[in-house]
């Protein structure tokens, strides 16, 4: 596969576009508006300029020349694989997959989702090619973290799963793990209850954010604490994953704590908003 599409140019979409272009692929990125596309291009430029300054790439301009930003999904018509990286909302993703099914011309093109929690089957069944729909879940920041979760649904063909793996490992230089198609997959099914437990501890007044995070960094050798990690992930995304997990399993440990709900309502979403459990 040489022609790759990405829908969405936020943190995740821009990261996927960057690693794909750095690997030599022809990349088309679709955003919802000219304003969003301009913001996405600036995000890509900043990241690539940092990579060039650190000697990780030879030329930021050369990589950028392989990325084209558009504002309509119709630009995905000739893509061999399209990776969706929009808001973590099941209905929004389902609507997009239904649209991509009509737009993407090649019958063997892969339609992939970067969802962190939504079952892939729910996205596959809205298309006429569920055998070509697979989860390819990257981790933030995409240019840095090596892990990618490969998530086939019950209807995904083994060939599509292997083609997705070949792209991830052979072209992009990532390391893939296999996941069953259940909410949260492997990493978030373990990580989100841990983060929610830290939020409940803060909410109860048991300890301060600084002490909770310092405890896990110094006492368990974590690179950062759970509350700082939630700020990095985004509190809206943390809530969305928790909601998906609770919807599927109905386990109390997956239920979003009231403090998290109120912070999301207030727009205190973490690093991207300038304030979450910490101020940035």
Tab-separated table of C-alpha atoms in Angstrom:
chain	number	residue	atom	x	y	z
A	1	UNK	CA	0.000	0.000	0.000
A	2	UNK	CA	1.326	3.416	-0.994
A	3	UNK	CA	-1.761	5.669	-0.890
A	4	UNK	CA	-2.961	6.299	2.644
A	5	UNK	CA	-5.747	8.544	3.876
A	6	UNK	CA	-6.359	9.952	7.349
A	7	UNK	CA	-9.638	11.531	8.436
A	8	UNK	CA	-8.958	14.022	11.200
A	9	UNK	CA	-5.830	16.090	11.855
A	10	UNK	CA	-5.888	16.509	15.604
A	11	UNK	CA	-3.136	15.082	17.776
A	12	UNK	CA	-3.732	11.490	16.672
A	13	UNK	CA	-4.561	12.136	13.025
A	14	UNK	CA	-1.578	14.432	12.553
A	15	UNK	CA	0.674	11.879	14.202
A	16	UNK	CA	-0.564	9.071	11.935
A	17	UNK	CA	-0.126	11.285	8.876
A	18	UNK	CA	3.385	12.228	9.978
A	19	UNK	CA	4.678	8.689	10.549
A	20	UNK	CA	3.090	7.564	7.270
A	21	UNK	CA	4.703	10.379	5.263
A	22	UNK	CA	8.035	9.797	7.006
A	23	UNK	CA	7.771	6.176	5.813
A	24	UNK	CA	7.401	7.387	2.213
A	25	UNK	CA	3.656	6.949	1.740
A	26	UNK	CA	1.496	9.358	-0.244
A	27	UNK	CA	-0.833	10.812	2.396
A	28	UNK	CA	-4.134	12.681	2.093
A	29	UNK	CA	-5.612	14.148	5.282
A	30	UNK	CA	-9.214	15.330	5.484
A	31	UNK	CA	-10.402	17.868	8.049
A	32	UNK	CA	-13.863	19.304	8.616
A	33	UNK	CA	-13.068	22.893	7.575
A	34	UNK	CA	-10.380	25.128	6.098
A	35	UNK	CA	-9.676	26.490	9.586
A	36	UNK	CA	-9.204	22.983	11.008
A	37	UNK	CA	-7.039	21.988	8.040
A	38	UNK	CA	-4.810	25.038	8.580
A	39	UNK	CA	-4.459	24.146	12.264
A	40	UNK	CA	-3.596	20.581	11.292
A	41	UNK	CA	-0.924	21.701	8.845
A	42	UNK	CA	0.657	23.938	11.495
A	43	UNK	CA	0.656	21.003	13.921
A	44	UNK	CA	2.426	18.859	11.331
A	45	UNK	CA	4.936	21.589	10.518
A	46	UNK	CA	5.851	22.097	14.177
A	47	UNK	CA	6.306	18.390	14.800
A	48	UNK	CA	8.380	17.809	11.680
A	49	UNK	CA	10.550	20.841	12.342
A	50	UNK	CA	11.296	19.460	15.818
A	51	UNK	CA	12.145	16.086	14.281
A	52	UNK	CA	14.496	17.751	11.783
A	53	UNK	CA	16.183	19.786	14.514
A	54	UNK	CA	16.809	16.573	16.485
A	55	UNK	CA	18.234	14.821	13.418
A	56	UNK	CA	15.419	12.277	13.205
A	57	UNK	CA	14.599	13.256	9.618
A	58	UNK	CA	16.652	14.938	6.904
A	59	UNK	CA	14.055	17.449	5.706
A	60	UNK	CA	10.722	18.533	7.186
A	61	UNK	CA	9.760	20.093	3.846
A	62	UNK	CA	10.363	16.820	2.023
A	63	UNK	CA	8.050	14.926	4.385
A	64	UNK	CA	5.412	17.671	4.209
A	65	UNK	CA	5.467	17.434	0.405
A	66	UNK	CA	3.976	13.940	0.745
A	67	UNK	CA	0.989	15.209	2.757
A	68	UNK	CA	-2.018	16.895	1.177
A	69	UNK	CA	-4.781	18.407	3.306
A	70	UNK	CA	-8.362	18.488	2.036
A	71	UNK	CA	-11.760	19.412	3.459
A	72	UNK	CA	-14.004	16.786	1.859
A	73	UNK	CA	-14.145	13.022	2.327
A	74	UNK	CA	-14.417	12.714	-1.459
A	75	UNK	CA	-10.620	13.195	-1.512
A	76	UNK	CA	-10.337	9.617	-0.191
A	77	UNK	CA	-11.651	8.069	-3.415
A	78	UNK	CA	-8.309	6.689	-4.640
A	79	UNK	CA	-6.866	5.625	-1.265
A	80	UNK	CA	-5.765	2.036	-0.613
A	81	UNK	CA	-6.287	2.432	3.133
A	82	UNK	CA	-8.148	5.107	5.107
A	83	UNK	CA	-7.579	5.505	8.847
A	84	UNK	CA	-10.285	7.330	10.769
A	85	UNK	CA	-9.011	9.504	13.641
A	86	UNK	CA	-11.964	11.716	14.556
A	87	UNK	CA	-13.718	12.367	17.877
A	88	UNK	CA	-14.295	9.297	20.074
A	89	UNK	CA	-18.030	9.186	19.405
A	90	UNK	CA	-19.683	6.030	18.091
A	91	UNK	CA	-22.358	7.738	15.988
A	92	UNK	CA	-19.894	10.175	14.411
A	93	UNK	CA	-17.569	7.317	13.506
A	94	UNK	CA	-20.408	5.154	12.142
A	95	UNK	CA	-21.617	8.038	9.956
A	96	UNK	CA	-18.090	8.513	8.619
A	97	UNK	CA	-17.611	4.812	7.816
A	98	UNK	CA	-20.919	4.758	5.976
A	99	UNK	CA	-19.717	7.716	3.918
A	100	UNK	CA	-16.265	6.224	3.286
A	101	UNK	CA	-17.889	3.008	2.083
A	102	UNK	CA	-19.545	4.993	-0.702
A	103	UNK	CA	-16.505	7.148	-1.549
A	104	UNK	CA	-13.487	4.819	-1.493
A	105	UNK	CA	-13.400	3.172	-4.895
A	106	UNK	CA	-11.078	0.154	-4.641
A	107	UNK	CA	-13.094	-2.879	-3.485
A	108	UNK	CA	-10.116	-4.215	-1.527
A	109	UNK	CA	-9.300	-0.893	0.191
A	110	UNK	CA	-9.014	-1.115	3.959
A	111	UNK	CA	-11.201	1.087	6.151
A	112	UNK	CA	-9.524	1.351	9.548
A	113	UNK	CA	-10.384	3.055	12.812
A	114	UNK	CA	-7.983	4.519	15.345
A	115	UNK	CA	-10.688	4.246	18.016
A	116	UNK	CA	-9.403	3.549	21.498
A	117	UNK	CA	-12.530	1.806	22.745
A	118	UNK	CA	-15.431	1.427	20.291
A	119	UNK	CA	-15.982	-2.154	19.056
A	120	UNK	CA	-14.928	-2.486	15.403
A	121	UNK	CA	-17.974	-4.585	14.557
A	122	UNK	CA	-20.200	-1.557	15.162
A	123	UNK	CA	-18.279	0.339	12.470
A	124	UNK	CA	-18.001	-2.563	10.038
A	125	UNK	CA	-21.698	-3.345	9.873
A	126	UNK	CA	-22.623	0.138	8.635
A	127	UNK	CA	-20.607	-0.578	5.465
A	128	UNK	CA	-21.099	-3.021	2.618
A	129	UNK	CA	-17.578	-4.369	3.180
A	130	UNK	CA	-17.259	-5.298	6.877
A	131	UNK	CA	-14.564	-7.813	5.911
A	132	UNK	CA	-12.346	-4.817	5.018
A	133	UNK	CA	-12.905	-2.932	8.300
A	134	UNK	CA	-10.268	-3.278	11.034
A	135	UNK	CA	-9.032	-1.412	14.077
A	136	UNK	CA	-5.536	0.098	13.896
A	137	UNK	CA	-5.096	1.854	17.223
A	138	UNK	CA	-2.013	4.053	17.610
A	139	UNK	CA	-0.873	5.662	20.854
A	140	UNK	CA	-0.112	9.299	21.600
A	141	UNK	CA	2.366	10.736	20.694
A	142	UNK	CA	2.266	8.644	17.519
A	143	UNK	CA	5.769	9.550	16.238
A	144	UNK	CA	7.281	8.420	19.562
A	145	UNK	CA	5.317	5.422	20.861
A	146	UNK	CA	5.941	2.120	19.097
A	147	UNK	CA	2.776	0.237	20.034
A	148	UNK	CA	-0.198	-0.288	17.713
A	149	UNK	CA	-3.191	-2.495	18.530
A	150	UNK	CA	-4.555	-4.509	15.584
A	151	UNK	CA	-8.241	-5.248	16.144
A	152	UNK	CA	-10.189	-7.408	13.663
A	153	UNK	CA	-13.918	-7.890	14.157
A	154	UNK	CA	-15.647	-11.247	13.704
A	155	UNK	CA	-16.219	-10.253	10.072
A	156	UNK	CA	-12.753	-8.899	9.242
A	157	UNK	CA	-10.972	-11.132	6.743
A	158	UNK	CA	-7.626	-12.660	7.832
A	159	UNK	CA	-6.029	-11.157	4.705
A	160	UNK	CA	-7.054	-7.632	5.730
A	161	UNK	CA	-5.687	-8.206	9.240
A	162	UNK	CA	-2.339	-9.318	7.805
A	163	UNK	CA	-2.217	-6.395	5.368
A	164	UNK	CA	-2.834	-4.027	8.276
A	165	UNK	CA	-0.024	-5.692	10.221
A	166	UNK	CA	2.319	-5.454	7.226
A	167	UNK	CA	1.645	-1.717	6.984
A	168	UNK	CA	2.125	-1.120	10.703
A	169	UNK	CA	5.238	-3.224	11.188
A	170	UNK	CA	6.767	-3.383	7.711
A	171	UNK	CA	6.232	0.183	6.517
A	172	UNK	CA	5.705	2.300	9.631
A	173	UNK	CA	8.209	0.520	11.873
A	174	UNK	CA	5.766	0.038	14.754
A	175	UNK	CA	5.184	-3.034	16.936
A	176	UNK	CA	1.723	-4.583	16.789
A	177	UNK	CA	-0.215	-6.627	19.315
A	178	UNK	CA	-3.372	-8.621	18.565
A	179	UNK	CA	-6.576	-7.644	20.338
A	180	UNK	CA	-10.056	-9.082	20.478
A	181	UNK	CA	-12.876	-6.805	19.381
A	182	UNK	CA	-14.149	-5.747	22.776
A	183	UNK	CA	-14.364	-2.277	24.250
A	184	UNK	CA	-11.001	-0.932	25.379
A	185	UNK	CA	-9.011	-3.660	23.597
A	186	UNK	CA	-5.891	-4.519	25.670
A	187	UNK	CA	-4.263	-1.292	26.848
A	188	UNK	CA	-7.276	0.854	27.698
A	189	UNK	CA	-9.128	-2.036	29.343
A	190	UNK	CA	-6.254	-2.070	31.840
A	191	UNK	CA	-5.302	1.613	31.858
A	192	UNK	CA	-8.655	3.405	32.174
A	193	UNK	CA	-9.804	1.683	35.423
A	194	UNK	CA	-6.395	2.597	36.875
A	195	UNK	CA	-6.841	6.264	35.922
A	196	UNK	CA	-10.437	6.308	37.198
A	197	UNK	CA	-9.227	4.883	40.523
A	198	UNK	CA	-6.747	7.756	40.840
A	199	UNK	CA	-9.523	10.281	40.082
A	200	UNK	CA	-11.741	8.714	42.778
A	201	UNK	CA	-8.840	8.922	45.229
A	202	UNK	CA	-8.459	12.640	44.466
A	203	UNK	CA	-12.225	13.175	44.565
A	204	UNK	CA	-12.463	11.627	48.051
A	205	UNK	CA	-9.763	13.954	49.398
A	206	UNK	CA	-7.486	11.012	50.155
A	207	UNK	CA	-4.444	12.620	48.511
A	208	UNK	CA	-3.440	15.576	46.326
A	209	UNK	CA	-2.867	15.228	42.556
A	210	UNK	CA	0.848	15.781	43.094
A	211	UNK	CA	1.132	13.093	45.754
A	212	UNK	CA	-0.928	10.569	43.803
A	213	UNK	CA	1.254	11.019	40.751
A	214	UNK	CA	4.513	11.184	42.705
A	215	UNK	CA	3.589	7.955	44.457
A	216	UNK	CA	3.243	6.047	41.196
A	217	UNK	CA	6.339	7.622	39.608
A	218	UNK	CA	8.649	7.056	42.588
A	219	UNK	CA	6.999	3.974	44.054
A	220	UNK	CA	6.063	2.002	40.947
A	221	UNK	CA	8.571	3.343	38.384
A	222	UNK	CA	5.843	4.771	36.148
A	223	UNK	CA	7.161	7.433	33.748
A	224	UNK	CA	4.295	9.720	34.790
A	225	UNK	CA	1.417	9.560	37.222
A	226	UNK	CA	-2.164	8.608	36.303
A	227	UNK	CA	-3.589	12.124	36.606
A	228	UNK	CA	-0.849	13.669	34.463
A	229	UNK	CA	-1.446	10.848	31.985
A	230	UNK	CA	-5.183	11.598	31.929
A	231	UNK	CA	-4.332	15.230	31.121
A	232	UNK	CA	-2.130	14.036	28.265
A	233	UNK	CA	-4.783	11.664	26.893
A	234	UNK	CA	-7.500	14.308	27.291
A	235	UNK	CA	-10.219	14.086	29.923
A	236	UNK	CA	-12.920	13.964	27.249
A	237	UNK	CA	-11.230	10.961	25.654
A	238	UNK	CA	-10.744	9.344	29.063
A	239	UNK	CA	-14.467	9.760	29.739
A	240	UNK	CA	-15.414	8.449	26.284
A	241	UNK	CA	-13.349	5.297	26.771
A	242	UNK	CA	-14.774	4.811	30.268
A	243	UNK	CA	-18.296	5.175	28.882
A	244	UNK	CA	-17.609	2.562	26.182
A	245	UNK	CA	-16.195	0.140	28.727
A	246	UNK	CA	-19.129	0.644	31.097
A	247	UNK	CA	-21.625	0.267	28.243
A	248	UNK	CA	-20.121	-3.092	27.320
A	249	UNK	CA	-19.330	-4.642	30.702
A	250	UNK	CA	-21.514	-2.777	33.252
A	251	UNK	CA	-18.712	-3.012	35.809
A	252	UNK	CA	-18.656	-0.208	38.447
A	253	UNK	CA	-14.888	0.230	38.080
A	254	UNK	CA	-15.500	1.464	34.497
A	255	UNK	CA	-18.002	4.170	35.518
A	256	UNK	CA	-16.702	7.729	35.123
A	257	UNK	CA	-16.437	9.482	38.540
A	258	UNK	CA	-18.505	12.659	39.036
A	259	UNK	CA	-15.325	14.780	39.216
A	260	UNK	CA	-14.329	13.639	35.725
A	261	UNK	CA	-17.828	14.390	34.396
A	262	UNK	CA	-17.800	17.912	35.857
A	263	UNK	CA	-14.315	18.681	34.513
A	264	UNK	CA	-15.340	17.604	31.018
A	265	UNK	CA	-18.497	19.735	31.265
A	266	UNK	CA	-16.324	22.692	32.297
A	267	UNK	CA	-13.963	22.233	29.367
A	268	UNK	CA	-11.035	21.358	31.655
A	269	UNK	CA	-9.782	18.694	29.269
A	270	UNK	CA	-6.090	18.568	30.142
A	271	UNK	CA	-3.053	19.663	28.182
A	272	UNK	CA	-4.937	20.538	25.004
A	273	UNK	CA	-7.164	22.948	26.945
A	274	UNK	CA	-4.386	24.389	29.102
A	275	UNK	CA	-5.926	23.031	32.292
A	276	UNK	CA	-7.004	19.680	33.694
A	277	UNK	CA	-5.734	18.182	36.914
A	278	UNK	CA	-2.788	20.525	36.368
A	279	UNK	CA	-2.373	23.911	34.687
A	280	UNK	CA	-0.263	24.102	31.514
